[in-house]
Coordinates of C-alpha atoms and ligand atoms in Angstrom, one line a residue:
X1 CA -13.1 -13.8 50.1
X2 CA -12.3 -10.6 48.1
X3 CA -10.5 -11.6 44.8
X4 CA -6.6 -10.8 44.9
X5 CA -4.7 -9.4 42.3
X6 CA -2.6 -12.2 40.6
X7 CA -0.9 -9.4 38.1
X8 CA 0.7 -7.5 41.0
X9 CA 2.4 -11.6 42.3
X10 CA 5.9 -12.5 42.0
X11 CA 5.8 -16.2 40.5
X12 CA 7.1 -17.8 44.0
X13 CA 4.1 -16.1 45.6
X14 CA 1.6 -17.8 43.3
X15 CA 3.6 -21.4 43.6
X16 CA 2.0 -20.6 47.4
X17 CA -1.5 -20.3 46.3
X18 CA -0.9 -23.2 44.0
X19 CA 0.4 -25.3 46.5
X20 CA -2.5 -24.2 48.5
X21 CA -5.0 -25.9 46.5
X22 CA -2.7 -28.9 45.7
X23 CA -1.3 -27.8 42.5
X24 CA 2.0 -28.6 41.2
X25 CA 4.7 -25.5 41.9
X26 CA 6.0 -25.6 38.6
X27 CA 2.7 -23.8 37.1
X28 CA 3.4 -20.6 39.0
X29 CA 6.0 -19.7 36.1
X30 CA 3.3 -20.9 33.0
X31 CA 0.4 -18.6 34.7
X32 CA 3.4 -15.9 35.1
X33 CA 4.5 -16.4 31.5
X34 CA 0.9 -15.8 30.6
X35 CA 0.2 -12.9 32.6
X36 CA 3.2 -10.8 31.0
X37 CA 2.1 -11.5 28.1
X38 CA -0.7 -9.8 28.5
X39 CA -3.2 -12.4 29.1
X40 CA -6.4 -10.9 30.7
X41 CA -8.9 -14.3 30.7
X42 CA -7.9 -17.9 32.6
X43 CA -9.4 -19.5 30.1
X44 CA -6.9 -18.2 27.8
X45 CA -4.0 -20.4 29.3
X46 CA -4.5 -23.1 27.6
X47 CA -1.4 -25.3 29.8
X48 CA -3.5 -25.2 32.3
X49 CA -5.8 -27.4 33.5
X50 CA -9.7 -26.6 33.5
X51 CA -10.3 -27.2 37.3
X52 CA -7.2 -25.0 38.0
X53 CA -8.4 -22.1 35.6
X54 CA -11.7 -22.2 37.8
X55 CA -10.2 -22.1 40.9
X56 CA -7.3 -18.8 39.6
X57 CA -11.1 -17.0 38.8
X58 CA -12.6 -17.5 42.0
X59 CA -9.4 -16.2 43.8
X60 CA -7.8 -13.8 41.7
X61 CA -9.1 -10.8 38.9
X62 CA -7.3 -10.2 35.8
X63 CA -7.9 -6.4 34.2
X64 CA -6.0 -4.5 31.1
X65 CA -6.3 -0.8 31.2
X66 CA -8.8 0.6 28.7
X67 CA -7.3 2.9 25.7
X68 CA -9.2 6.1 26.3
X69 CA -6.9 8.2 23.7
X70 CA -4.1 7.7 21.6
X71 CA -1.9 10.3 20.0
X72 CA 0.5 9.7 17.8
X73 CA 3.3 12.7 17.1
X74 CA 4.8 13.1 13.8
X75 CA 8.4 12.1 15.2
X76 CA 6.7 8.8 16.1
X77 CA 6.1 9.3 20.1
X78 CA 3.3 7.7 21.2
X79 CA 0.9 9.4 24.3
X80 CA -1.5 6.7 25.6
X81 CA -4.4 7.8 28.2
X82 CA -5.3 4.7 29.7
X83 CA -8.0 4.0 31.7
X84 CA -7.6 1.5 35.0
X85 CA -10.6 -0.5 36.3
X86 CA -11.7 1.7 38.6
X87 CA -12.1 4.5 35.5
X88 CA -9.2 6.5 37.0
X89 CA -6.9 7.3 33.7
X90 CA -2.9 7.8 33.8
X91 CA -0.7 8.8 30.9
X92 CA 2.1 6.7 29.1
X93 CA 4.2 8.1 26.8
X94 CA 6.3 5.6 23.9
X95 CA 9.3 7.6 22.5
X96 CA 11.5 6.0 19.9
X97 CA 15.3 6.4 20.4
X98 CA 18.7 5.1 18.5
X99 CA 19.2 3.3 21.4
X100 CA 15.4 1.3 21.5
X101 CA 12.2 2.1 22.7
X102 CA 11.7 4.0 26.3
X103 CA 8.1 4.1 27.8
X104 CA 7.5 6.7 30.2
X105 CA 5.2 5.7 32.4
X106 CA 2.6 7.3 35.4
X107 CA 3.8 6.2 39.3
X108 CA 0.2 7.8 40.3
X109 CA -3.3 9.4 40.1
X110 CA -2.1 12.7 40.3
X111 CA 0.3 13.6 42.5
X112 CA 0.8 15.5 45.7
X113 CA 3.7 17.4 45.3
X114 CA 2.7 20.5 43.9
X115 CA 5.4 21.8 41.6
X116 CA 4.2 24.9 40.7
X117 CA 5.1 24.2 37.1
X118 CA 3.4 21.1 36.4
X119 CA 0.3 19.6 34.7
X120 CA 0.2 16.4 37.2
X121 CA -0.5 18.6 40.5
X122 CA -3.3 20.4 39.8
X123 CA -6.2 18.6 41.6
X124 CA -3.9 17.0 43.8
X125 CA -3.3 13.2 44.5
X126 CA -5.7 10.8 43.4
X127 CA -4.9 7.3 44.7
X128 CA -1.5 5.5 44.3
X129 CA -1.0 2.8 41.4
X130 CA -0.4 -1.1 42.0
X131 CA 2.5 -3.0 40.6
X132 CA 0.3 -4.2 38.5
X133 CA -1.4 -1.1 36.8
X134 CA 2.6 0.2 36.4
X135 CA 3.5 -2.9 34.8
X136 CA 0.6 -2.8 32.5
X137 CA 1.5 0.7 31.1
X138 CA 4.8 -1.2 29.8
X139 CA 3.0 -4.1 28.9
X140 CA -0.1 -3.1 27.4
X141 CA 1.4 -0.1 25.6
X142 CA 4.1 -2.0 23.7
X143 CA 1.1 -4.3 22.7
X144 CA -0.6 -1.7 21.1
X145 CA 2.6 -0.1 19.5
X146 CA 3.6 -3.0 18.5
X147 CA 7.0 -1.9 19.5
X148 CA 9.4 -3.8 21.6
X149 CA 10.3 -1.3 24.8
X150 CA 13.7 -2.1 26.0
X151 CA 13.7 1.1 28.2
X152 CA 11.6 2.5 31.5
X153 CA 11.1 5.6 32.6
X154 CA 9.5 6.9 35.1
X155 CA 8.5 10.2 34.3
X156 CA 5.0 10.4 33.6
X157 CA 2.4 11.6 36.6
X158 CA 2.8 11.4 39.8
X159 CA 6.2 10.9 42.1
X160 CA 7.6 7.7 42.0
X161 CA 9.2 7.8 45.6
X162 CA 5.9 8.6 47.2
X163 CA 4.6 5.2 46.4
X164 CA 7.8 3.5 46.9
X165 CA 6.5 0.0 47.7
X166 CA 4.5 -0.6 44.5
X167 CA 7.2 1.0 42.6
X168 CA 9.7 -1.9 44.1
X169 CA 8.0 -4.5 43.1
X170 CA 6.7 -3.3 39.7
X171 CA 11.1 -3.3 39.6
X172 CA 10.7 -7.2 40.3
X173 CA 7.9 -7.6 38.1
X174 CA 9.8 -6.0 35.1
X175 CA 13.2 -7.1 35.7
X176 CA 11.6 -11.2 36.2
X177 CA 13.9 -13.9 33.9
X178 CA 9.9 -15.1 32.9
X179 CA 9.0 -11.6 32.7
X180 CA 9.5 -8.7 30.2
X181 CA 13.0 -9.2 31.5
X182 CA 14.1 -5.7 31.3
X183 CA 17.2 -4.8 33.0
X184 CA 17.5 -2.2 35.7
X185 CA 20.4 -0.7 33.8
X186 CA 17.7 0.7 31.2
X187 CA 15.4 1.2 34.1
X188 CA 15.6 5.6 35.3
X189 CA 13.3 6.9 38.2
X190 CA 12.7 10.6 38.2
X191 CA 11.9 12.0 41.4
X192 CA 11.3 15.5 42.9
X193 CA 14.4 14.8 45.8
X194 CA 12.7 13.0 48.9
X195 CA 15.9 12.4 51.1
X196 CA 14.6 9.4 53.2
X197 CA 12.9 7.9 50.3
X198 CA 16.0 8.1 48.5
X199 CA 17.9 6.7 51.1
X200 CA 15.5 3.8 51.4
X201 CA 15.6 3.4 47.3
X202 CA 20.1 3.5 48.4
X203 CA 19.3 0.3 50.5
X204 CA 18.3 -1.7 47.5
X205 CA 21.7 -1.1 45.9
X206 CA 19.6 -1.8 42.3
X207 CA 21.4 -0.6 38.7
X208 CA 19.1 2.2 37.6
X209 CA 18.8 5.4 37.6
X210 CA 18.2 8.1 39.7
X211 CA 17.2 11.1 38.6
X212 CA 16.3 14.1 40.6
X213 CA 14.4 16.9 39.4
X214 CA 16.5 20.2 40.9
X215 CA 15.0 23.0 38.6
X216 CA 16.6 25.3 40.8
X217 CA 20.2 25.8 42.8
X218 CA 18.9 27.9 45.7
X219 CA 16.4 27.3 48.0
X220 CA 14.6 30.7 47.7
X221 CA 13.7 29.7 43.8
X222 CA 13.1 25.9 44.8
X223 CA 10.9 26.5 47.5
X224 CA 8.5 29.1 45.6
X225 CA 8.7 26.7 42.4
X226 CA 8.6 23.1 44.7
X227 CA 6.8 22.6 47.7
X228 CA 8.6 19.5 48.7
X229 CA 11.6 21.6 49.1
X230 CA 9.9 23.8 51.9
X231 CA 11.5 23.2 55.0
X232 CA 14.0 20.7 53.7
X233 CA 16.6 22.7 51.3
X234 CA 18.8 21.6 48.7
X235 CA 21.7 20.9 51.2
X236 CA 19.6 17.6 52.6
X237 CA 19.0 16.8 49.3
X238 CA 22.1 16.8 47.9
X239 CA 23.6 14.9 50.8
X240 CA 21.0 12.0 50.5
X241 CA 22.1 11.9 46.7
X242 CA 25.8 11.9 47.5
X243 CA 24.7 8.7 49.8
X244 CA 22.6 6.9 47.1
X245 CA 26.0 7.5 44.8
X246 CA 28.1 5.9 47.7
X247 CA 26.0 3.3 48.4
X248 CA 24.6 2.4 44.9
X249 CA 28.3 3.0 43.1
X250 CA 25.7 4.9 40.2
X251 CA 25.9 8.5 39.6
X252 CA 22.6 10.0 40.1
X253 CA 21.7 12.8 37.7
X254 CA 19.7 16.2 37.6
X255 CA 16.7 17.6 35.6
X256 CA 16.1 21.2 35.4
X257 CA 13.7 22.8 33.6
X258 CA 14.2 26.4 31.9
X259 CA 12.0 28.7 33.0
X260 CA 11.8 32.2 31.8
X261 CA 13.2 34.9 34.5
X262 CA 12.8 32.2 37.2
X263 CA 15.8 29.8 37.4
X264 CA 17.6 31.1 33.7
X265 CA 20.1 34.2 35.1
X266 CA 23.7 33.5 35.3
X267 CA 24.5 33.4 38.6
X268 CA 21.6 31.1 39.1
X269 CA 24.0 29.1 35.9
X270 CA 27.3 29.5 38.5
X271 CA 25.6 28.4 41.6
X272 CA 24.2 25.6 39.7
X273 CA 27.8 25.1 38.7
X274 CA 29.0 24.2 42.0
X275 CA 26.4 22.1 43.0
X276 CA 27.0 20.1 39.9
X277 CA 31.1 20.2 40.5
X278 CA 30.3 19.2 44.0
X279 CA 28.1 16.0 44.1
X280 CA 29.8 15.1 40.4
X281 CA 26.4 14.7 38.9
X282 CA 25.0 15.4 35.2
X283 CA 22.7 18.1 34.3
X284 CA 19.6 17.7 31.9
X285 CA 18.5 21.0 30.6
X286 CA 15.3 20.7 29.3
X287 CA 12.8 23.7 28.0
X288 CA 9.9 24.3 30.0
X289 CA 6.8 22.8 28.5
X290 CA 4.0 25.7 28.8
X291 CA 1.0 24.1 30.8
X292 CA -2.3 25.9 29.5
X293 CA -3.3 26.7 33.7
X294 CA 0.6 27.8 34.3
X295 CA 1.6 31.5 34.2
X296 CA 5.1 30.4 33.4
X297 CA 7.1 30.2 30.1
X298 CA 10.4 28.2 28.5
X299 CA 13.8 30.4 29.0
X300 CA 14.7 31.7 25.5
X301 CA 16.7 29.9 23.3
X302 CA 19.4 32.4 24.0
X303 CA 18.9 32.2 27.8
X304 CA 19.3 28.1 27.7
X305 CA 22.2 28.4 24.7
X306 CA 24.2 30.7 27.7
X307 CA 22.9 28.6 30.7
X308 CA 24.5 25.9 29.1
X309 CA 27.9 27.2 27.9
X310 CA 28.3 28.8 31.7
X311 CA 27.8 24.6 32.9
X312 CA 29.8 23.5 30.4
X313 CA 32.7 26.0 31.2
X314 CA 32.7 25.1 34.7
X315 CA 33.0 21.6 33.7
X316 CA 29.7 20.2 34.2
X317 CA 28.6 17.4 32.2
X318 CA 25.0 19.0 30.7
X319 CA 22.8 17.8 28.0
X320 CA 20.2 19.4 26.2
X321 CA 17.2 17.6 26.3
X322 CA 16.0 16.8 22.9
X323 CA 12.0 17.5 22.5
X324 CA 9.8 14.4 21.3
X325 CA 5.9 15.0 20.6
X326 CA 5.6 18.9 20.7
X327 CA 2.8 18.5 18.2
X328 CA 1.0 16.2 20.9
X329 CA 0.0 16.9 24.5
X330 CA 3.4 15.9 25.6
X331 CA 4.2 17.4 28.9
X332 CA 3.2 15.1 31.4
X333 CA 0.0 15.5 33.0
X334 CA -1.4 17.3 30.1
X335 CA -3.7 14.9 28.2
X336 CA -5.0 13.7 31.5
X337 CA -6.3 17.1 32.4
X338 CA -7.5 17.9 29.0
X339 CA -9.9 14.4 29.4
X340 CA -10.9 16.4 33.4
X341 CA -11.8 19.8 31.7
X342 CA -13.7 17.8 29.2
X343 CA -15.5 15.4 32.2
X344 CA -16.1 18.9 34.1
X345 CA -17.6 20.3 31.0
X346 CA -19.6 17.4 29.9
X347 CA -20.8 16.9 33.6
X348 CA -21.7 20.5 34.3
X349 CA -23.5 20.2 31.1
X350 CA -25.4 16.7 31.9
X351 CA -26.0 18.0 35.4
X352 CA -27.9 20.9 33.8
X353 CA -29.7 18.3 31.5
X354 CA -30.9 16.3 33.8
X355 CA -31.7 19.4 36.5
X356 CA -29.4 18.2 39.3
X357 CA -29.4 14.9 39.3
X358 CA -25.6 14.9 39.4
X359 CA -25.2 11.0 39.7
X360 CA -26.3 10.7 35.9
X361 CA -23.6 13.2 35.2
X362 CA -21.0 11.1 36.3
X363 CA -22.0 8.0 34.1
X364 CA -22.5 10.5 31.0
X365 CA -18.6 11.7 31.1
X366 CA -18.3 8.0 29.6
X367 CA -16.3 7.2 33.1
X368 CA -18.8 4.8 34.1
X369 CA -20.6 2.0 32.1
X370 CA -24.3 2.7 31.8
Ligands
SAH1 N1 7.6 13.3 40.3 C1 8.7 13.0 39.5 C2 8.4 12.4 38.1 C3 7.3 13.1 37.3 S1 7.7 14.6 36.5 C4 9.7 14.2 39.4 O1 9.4 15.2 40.0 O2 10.7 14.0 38.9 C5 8.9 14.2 35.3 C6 9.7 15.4 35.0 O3 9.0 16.4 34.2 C7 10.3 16.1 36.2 O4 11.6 16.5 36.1 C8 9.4 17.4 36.3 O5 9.9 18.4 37.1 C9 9.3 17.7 34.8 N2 8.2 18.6 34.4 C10 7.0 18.7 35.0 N3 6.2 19.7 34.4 C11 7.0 20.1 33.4 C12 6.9 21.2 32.4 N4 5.8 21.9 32.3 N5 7.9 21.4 31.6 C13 9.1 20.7 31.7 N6 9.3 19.7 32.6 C14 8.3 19.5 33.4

């Protein structure tokens, strides 16, 4: 029987395996209670019965990511590249606001949207995460901060809505009374605008936030700059978000990222304008992080100080985004490809070393245990 995974279990779904093998139900919220807090090792919960403990290892695993870097930013933000069992590594970011600590964490290996813009795109979609691998970015990351998170976001790499499933019940997981307990309301998913997905997400009627990444107000711009746009347009888009604010009764809000002579002119500002006016949503300007294999650059300050003031005049609710960890490798998607240049660098090297025998390479990069 191959082992399940007991981390990615709601606690009434292992109160079924434990009635299974006779157990009493009421240990289903102990081995929870153990698992979020970080527990990795049966033997480690000590409420629990020794013949029990034996049977939870022959059924289930239990991993924790491995912390392959750590950078820590002079304002404080944290940049974690975790490693999962399988070696794959995602990035989670800790940021510290007035308002608590938000973790920002990865929805995927890679990501298949290709935004032309982005770090997380190049080299495509790896594999989708588990529940269990998104909850132990939150978990295991405010165990090594040793700061309590009180807020989610997710930001990091990959698209959220493109591996909707394990993102719900990650929501479960999180939100659980036995849990880390943290409340949708302080929960925001960032997504590139996938209409059905969106309207599947509406059907859950959950407190968080939706957040959709425009970047541009006209389809010509969006669809050179975001490839998920192509044959889609802004219109759809905008219509599924009018829905999820309808059905949901939560104002969805917008991310758009300055970029220099690409989405920064003013009537790009204007037609921006009365999107914004029209679906009643809130803007997020943010400065475009430059990606080392991007040919694009941040607006000017001038540009984004003008942007702004147009939105603003119009009546537009618009925030500047403030920057955290621009000493670090903060845009997302960054630190992960730094650690594939250096794999492809140390493995190119190691292949030459050991004259082609690429399979030696692979366990040099430090990717796979000797
Ligand atoms: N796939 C989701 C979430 C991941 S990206 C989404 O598209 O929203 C998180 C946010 O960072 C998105 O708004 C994305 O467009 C933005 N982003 C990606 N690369 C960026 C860069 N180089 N500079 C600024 N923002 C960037």
């Amino acid at each position: 029987m191959e082992k399940q995974d007991i981390q990615s279990m709601l606690p009434q779904e292992i109160e079924a395996v434990l009635l299974d093998v006779g157990e009493k139900p009421f240990r289903a919220k102990q081995i929870f209670q153990w698992l979020n807090r970080g527990v990795t090792d049966f033997n480690e919960m000590t409420n629990l019965s020794h013949v029990l403990r034996e049977q939870l290892k022959e059924r289930f695993h239990l991993t924790a990511p491995q912390l392959l870097e750590k950078q820590v930013s002079t304002d404080g933000t944290i940049k974690y590249l975790w490693a999962m069992a399988d070696g794959e590594a995602v990035e989670t970011v800790v940021m510290a606001y007035h308002h608590g600590n938000t973790v920002c964490i990865s929805a995927q290996v890679g990501c298949r949207m290709g935004c032309g813009f982005c770090a997380s795109a190049i080299g495509g979609l790896k594999r989708n995460l588990a529940p269990s691998e998104l909850l132990a970015q939150v978990l295991f990351s405010q165990m090594e901060s040793g700061r309590p998170i009180s807020n989610i976001v997710l930001m990091g790499i990959g698209e959220p809505l493109d591996n909707l499933e394990s993102v719900l019940r990650f929501l479960e997981l999180v939100n659980h009374p036995d849990g880390m307990h943290i409340g949708m309301r302080h929960i925001t998913i960032s997504t590139c605008g996938l209409p059905e997905a969106i309207d599947k997400l509406a059907s859950y009627h959950l407190q968080l936030t939706l957040s959709v990444s425009l970047h541009a107000p006209d389809d010509e711009t969006r669809d050179r700059l975001m490839p998920a746009n192509r044959g889609m347009g802004i219109d759809r888009l905008m219509a599924a978000c009018r829905r999820y604010q309808d059905e949901t009764g939560r104002r969805v809000s917008f991310e758009y990222a300055m970029i220099h002579g690409v989405n920064d002119t003013v009537q790009q500002a204007e037609h921006l304008a009365r999107r914004m006016l029209d679906v009643g949503g809130h803007v997020n300007l943010i400065p475009l992080n430059t990606v080392a294999e991007r040919d694009l650059g941040s607006s000017t300050k001038d540009a984004i100080k003008k942007f702004e003031q147009i939105l603003r005049r119009r009546g537009v609710n618009v925030t500047l985004r403030r920057q955290l960890g621009g000493d670090i490798d903060a845009s997302c998607g960054q630190l992960r490809r730094k650690q594939e240049r250096a794999r492809e660098r140390r493995g190119y090297h190691d292949q030459l070393r050991t004259d082609g025998q690429g399979h030696c390479a692979k366990r040099q990069s430090g990717l796979l245990p000797d």
